[in-house]
mmCIF file of C-alpha atoms in Angstrom:
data_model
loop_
_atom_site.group_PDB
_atom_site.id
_atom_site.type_symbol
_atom_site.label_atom_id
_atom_site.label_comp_id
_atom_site.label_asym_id
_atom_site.label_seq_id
_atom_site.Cartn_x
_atom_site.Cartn_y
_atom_site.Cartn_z
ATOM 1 C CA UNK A 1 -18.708 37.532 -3.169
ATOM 2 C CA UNK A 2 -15.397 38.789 -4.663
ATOM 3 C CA UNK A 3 -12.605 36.150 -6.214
ATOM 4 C CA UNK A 4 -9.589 38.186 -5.459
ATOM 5 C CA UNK A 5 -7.178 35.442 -7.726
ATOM 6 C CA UNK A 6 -7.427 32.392 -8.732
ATOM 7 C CA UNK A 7 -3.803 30.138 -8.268
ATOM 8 C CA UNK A 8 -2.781 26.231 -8.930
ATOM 9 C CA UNK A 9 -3.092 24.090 -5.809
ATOM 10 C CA UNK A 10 -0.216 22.579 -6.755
ATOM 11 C CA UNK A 11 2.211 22.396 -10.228
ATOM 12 C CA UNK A 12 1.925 19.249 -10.239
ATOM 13 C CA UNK A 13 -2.042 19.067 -10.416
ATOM 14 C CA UNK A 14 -3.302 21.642 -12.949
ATOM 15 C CA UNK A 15 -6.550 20.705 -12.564
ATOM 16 C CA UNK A 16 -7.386 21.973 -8.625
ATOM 17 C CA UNK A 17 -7.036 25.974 -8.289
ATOM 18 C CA UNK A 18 -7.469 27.826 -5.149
ATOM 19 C CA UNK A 19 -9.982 30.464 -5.081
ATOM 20 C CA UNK A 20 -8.798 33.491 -2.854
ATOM 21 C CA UNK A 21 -11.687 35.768 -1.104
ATOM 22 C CA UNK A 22 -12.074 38.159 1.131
ATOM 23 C CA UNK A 23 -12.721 35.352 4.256
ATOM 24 C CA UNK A 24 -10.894 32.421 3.075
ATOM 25 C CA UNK A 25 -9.396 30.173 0.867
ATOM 26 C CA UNK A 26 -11.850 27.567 -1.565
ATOM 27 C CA UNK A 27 -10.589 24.860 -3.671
ATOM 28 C CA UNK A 28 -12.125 24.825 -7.567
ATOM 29 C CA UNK A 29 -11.757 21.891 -10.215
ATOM 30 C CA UNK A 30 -10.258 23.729 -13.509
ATOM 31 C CA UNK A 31 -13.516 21.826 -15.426
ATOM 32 C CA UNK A 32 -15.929 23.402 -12.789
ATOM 33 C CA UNK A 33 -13.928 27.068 -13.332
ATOM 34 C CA UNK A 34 -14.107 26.625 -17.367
ATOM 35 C CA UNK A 35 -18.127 25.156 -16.917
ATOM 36 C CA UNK A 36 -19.279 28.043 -14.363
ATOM 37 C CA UNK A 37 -17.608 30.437 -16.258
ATOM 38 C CA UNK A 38 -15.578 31.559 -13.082
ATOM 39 C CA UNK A 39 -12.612 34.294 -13.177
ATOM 40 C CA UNK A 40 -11.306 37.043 -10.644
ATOM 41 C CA UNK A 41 -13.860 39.471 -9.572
ATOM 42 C CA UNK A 42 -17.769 39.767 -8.273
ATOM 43 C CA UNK A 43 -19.577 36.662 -8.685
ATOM 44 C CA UNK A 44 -23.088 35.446 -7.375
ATOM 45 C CA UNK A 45 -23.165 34.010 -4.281
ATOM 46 C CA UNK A 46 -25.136 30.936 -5.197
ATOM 47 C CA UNK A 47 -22.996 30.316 -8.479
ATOM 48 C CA UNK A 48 -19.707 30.289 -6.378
ATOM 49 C CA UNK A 49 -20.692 28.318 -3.553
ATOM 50 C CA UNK A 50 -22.046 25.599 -5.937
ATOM 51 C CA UNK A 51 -19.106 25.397 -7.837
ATOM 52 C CA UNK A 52 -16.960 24.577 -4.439
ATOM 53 C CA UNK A 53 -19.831 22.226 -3.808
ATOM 54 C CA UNK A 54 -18.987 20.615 -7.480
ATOM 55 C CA UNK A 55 -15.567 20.780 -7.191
ATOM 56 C CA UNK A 56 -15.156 18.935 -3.900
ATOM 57 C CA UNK A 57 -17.049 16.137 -5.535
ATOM 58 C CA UNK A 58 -15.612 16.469 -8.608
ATOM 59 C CA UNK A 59 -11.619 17.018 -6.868
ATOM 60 C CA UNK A 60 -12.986 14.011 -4.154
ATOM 61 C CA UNK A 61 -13.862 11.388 -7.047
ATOM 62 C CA UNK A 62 -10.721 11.915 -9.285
ATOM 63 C CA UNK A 63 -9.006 10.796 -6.170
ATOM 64 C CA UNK A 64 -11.132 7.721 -5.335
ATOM 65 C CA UNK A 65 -10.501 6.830 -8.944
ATOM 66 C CA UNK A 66 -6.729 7.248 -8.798
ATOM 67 C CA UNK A 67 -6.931 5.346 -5.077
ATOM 68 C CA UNK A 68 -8.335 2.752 -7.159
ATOM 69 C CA UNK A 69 -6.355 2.480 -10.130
ATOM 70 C CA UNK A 70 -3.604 0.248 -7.907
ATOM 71 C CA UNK A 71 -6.134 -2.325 -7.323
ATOM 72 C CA UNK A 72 -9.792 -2.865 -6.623
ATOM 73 C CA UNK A 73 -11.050 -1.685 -3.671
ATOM 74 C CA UNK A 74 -14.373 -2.360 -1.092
ATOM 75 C CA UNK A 75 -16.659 0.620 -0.776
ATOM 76 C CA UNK A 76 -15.673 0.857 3.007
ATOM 77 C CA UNK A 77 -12.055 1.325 1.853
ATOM 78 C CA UNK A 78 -12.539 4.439 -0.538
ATOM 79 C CA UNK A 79 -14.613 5.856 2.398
ATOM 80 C CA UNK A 80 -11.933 5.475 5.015
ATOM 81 C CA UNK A 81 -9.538 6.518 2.295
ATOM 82 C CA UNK A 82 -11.357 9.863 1.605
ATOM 83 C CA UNK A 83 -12.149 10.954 5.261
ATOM 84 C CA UNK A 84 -9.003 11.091 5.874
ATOM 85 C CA UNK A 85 -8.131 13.212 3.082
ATOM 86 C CA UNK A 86 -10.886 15.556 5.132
ATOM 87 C CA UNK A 87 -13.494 15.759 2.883
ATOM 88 C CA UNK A 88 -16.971 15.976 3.830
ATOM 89 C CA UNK A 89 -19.732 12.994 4.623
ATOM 90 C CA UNK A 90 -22.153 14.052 2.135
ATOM 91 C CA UNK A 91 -19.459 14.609 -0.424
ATOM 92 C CA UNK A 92 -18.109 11.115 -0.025
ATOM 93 C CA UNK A 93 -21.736 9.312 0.165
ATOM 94 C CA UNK A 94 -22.005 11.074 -3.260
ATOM 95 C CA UNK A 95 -18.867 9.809 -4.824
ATOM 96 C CA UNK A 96 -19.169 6.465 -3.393
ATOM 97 C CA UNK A 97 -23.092 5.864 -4.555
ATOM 98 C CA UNK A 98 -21.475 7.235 -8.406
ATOM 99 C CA UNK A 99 -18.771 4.514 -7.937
ATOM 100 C CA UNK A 100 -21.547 1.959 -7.261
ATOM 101 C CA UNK A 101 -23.800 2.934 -9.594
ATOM 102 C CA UNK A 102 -21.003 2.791 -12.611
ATOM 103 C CA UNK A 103 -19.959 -0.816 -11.488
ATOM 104 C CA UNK A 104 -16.161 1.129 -10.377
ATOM 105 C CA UNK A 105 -15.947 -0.572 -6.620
ATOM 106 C CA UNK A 106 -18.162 -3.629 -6.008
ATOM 107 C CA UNK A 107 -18.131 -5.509 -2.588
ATOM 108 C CA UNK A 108 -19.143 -8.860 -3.788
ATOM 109 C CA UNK A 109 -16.326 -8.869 -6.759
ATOM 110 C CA UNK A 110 -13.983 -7.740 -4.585
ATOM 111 C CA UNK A 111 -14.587 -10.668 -2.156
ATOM 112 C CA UNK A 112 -14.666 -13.549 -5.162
ATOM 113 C CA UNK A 113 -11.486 -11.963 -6.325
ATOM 114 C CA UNK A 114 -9.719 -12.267 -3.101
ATOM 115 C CA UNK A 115 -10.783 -15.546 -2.284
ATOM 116 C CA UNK A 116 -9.623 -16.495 -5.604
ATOM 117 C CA UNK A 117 -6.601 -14.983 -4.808
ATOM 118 C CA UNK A 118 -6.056 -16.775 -1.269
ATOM 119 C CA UNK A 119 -6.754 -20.612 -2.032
ATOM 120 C CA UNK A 120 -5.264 -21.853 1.025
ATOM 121 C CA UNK A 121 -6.699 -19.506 3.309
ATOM 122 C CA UNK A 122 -9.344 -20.901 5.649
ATOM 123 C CA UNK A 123 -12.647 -20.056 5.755
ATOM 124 C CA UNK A 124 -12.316 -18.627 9.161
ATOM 125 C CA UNK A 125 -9.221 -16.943 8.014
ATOM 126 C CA UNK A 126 -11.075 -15.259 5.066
ATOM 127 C CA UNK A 127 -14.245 -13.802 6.824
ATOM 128 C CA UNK A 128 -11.796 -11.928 9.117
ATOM 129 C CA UNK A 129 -9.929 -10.841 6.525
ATOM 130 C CA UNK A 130 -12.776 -9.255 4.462
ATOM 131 C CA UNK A 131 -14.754 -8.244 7.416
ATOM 132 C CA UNK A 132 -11.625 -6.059 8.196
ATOM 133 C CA UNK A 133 -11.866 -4.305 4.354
ATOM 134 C CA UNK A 134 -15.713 -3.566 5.284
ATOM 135 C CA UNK A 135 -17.740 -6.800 3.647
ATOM 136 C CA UNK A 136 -20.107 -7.951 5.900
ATOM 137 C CA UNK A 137 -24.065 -9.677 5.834
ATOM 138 C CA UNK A 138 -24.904 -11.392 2.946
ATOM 139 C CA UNK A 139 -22.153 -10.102 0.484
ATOM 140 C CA UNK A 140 -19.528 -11.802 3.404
ATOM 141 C CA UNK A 141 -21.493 -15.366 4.014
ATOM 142 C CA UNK A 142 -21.655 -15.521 0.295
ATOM 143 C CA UNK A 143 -18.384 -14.839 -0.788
ATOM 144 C CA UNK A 144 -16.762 -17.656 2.005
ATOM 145 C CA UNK A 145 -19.918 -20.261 1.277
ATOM 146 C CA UNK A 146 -17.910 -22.297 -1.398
ATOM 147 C CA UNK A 147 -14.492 -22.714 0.746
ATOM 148 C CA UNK A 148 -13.549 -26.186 1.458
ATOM 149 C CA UNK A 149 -11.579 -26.169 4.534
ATOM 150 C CA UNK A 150 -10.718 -29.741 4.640
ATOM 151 C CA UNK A 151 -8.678 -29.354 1.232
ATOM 152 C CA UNK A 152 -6.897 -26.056 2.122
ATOM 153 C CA UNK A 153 -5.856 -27.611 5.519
ATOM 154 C CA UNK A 154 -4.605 -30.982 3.793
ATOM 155 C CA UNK A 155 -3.046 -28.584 1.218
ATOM 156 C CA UNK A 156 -1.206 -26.425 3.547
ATOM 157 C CA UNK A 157 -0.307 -29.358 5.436
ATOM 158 C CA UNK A 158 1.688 -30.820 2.277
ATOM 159 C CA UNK A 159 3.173 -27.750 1.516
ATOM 160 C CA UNK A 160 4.240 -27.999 5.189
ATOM 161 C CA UNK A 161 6.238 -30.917 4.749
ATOM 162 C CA UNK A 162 7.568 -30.487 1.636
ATOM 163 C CA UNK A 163 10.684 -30.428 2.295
ATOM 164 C CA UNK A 164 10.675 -31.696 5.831
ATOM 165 C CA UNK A 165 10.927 -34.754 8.069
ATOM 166 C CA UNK A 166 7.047 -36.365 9.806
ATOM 167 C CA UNK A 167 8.727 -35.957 12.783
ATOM 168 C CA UNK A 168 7.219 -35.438 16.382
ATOM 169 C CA UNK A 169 8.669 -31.901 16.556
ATOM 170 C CA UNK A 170 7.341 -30.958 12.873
ATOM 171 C CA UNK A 171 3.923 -32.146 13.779
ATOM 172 C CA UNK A 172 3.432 -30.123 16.308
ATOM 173 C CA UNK A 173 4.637 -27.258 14.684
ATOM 174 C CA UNK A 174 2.222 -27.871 11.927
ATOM 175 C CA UNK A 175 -0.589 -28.184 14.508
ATOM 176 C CA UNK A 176 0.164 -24.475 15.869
ATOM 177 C CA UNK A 177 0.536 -23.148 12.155
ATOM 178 C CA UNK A 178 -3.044 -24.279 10.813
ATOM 179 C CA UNK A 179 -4.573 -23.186 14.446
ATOM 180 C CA UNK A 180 -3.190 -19.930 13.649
ATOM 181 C CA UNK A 181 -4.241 -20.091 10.262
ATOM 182 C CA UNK A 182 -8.115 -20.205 11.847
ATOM 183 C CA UNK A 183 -8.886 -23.930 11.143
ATOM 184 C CA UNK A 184 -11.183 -25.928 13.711
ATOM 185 C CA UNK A 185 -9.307 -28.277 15.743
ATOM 186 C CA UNK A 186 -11.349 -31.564 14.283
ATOM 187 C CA UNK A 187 -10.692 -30.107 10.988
ATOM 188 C CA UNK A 188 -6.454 -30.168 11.579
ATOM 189 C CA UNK A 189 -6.772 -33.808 13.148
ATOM 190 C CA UNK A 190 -8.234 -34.955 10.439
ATOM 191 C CA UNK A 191 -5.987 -33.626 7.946
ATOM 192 C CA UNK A 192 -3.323 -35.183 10.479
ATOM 193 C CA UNK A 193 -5.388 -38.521 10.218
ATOM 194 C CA UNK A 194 -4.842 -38.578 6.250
ATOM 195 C CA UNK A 195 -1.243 -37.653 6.384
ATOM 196 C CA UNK A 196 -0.699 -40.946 9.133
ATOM 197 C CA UNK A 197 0.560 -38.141 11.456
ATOM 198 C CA UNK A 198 1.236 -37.954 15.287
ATOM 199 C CA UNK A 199 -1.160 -35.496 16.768
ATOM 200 C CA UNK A 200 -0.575 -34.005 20.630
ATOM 201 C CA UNK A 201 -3.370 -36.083 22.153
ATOM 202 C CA UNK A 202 -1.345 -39.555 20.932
#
């Protein structure tokens, strides 16, 4: 194997170089160039094609981390995230198990903190929600076990008509929002009972 040159991916990344051969084109983390000793000319087979090996996972978990840096993510997240960046399965299993393993991405904090975050959501509401971002069996049931949908309903019912009139019209319009919001019918009537409200069947 012959490097031919060695060039930055990009001027504003001086960390990822591109590795020019004879047959193609390999990406190399600067760290992986400076630890492997790498420069232009004959190199070992086996040397080179591990450091593209430690690169990609080196290049793919910088990413993940910056991905992350916005705000926490689930673990099915950073894999979506990284497939389509086109790296490789067994790459991103590594990176992901690493995030695991150093407490970086966390399913079951993820799911307290956005439950935390959405008081008023309904239970229904909130296992769709974090079954979309990849939480599911026991990390899912837990996370929803302690919400109470009889307060969020009454709650979002209030904040309904704050600043508007118990009227027929409003009622019903409430009825449709909270439906749509995933609460059980007996669970809206009864929030209707403790308000004194109309509801469609009277």
């Amino acid at each position: 194997m012959e490097i031919l040159g060695l060039k930055l991916k990009s001027k504003r990344n001086a960390n990822v170089f591109v590795a020019v051969t004879n047959d193609e084109e390999y990406l190399l983390a600067s760290d992986i160039i400076v630890k492997n000793g790498l420069s232009v000319g004959e190199i070992d087979d086996d040397l080179f094609f591990k450091s593209v090996k430690e690169s990609e996972n080196l290049i793919a978990y910088n990413m993940a981390l910056k991905y992350i840096n916005s705000n926490v993510k689930t673990e099915k997240q950073i894999k979506d995230y990284l497939y389509k960046k086109e790296f490789k399965k067994d790459t991103i299993d590594e990176v992901v198990f690493k995030l695991k393993d150093y407490g970086i991405i966390n399913d079951k904090i993820f799911s307290d903190m956005y439950v935390r975050s959405n008081p008023n959501f309904s239970k229904n509401k909130v296992k769709q929600k974090l079954a979309s971002f990849g939480v599911k069996g026991d990390t899912l049931d837990e996370s929803v076990e302690g919400i109470d949908d009889d307060e969020s309903c009454l709650n979002n019912a209030r904040k309904f008509f704050k600043n508007k009139e118990k009227t027929k019209e409003n009622c019903d319009k409430l009825i449709r929002r909270l439906l749509s919001m995933g609460y059980r019918w007996d669970t809206v009537k009864h929030t209707l009972n403790l308000l004194n409200l109309e509801t469609e069947e009277d």
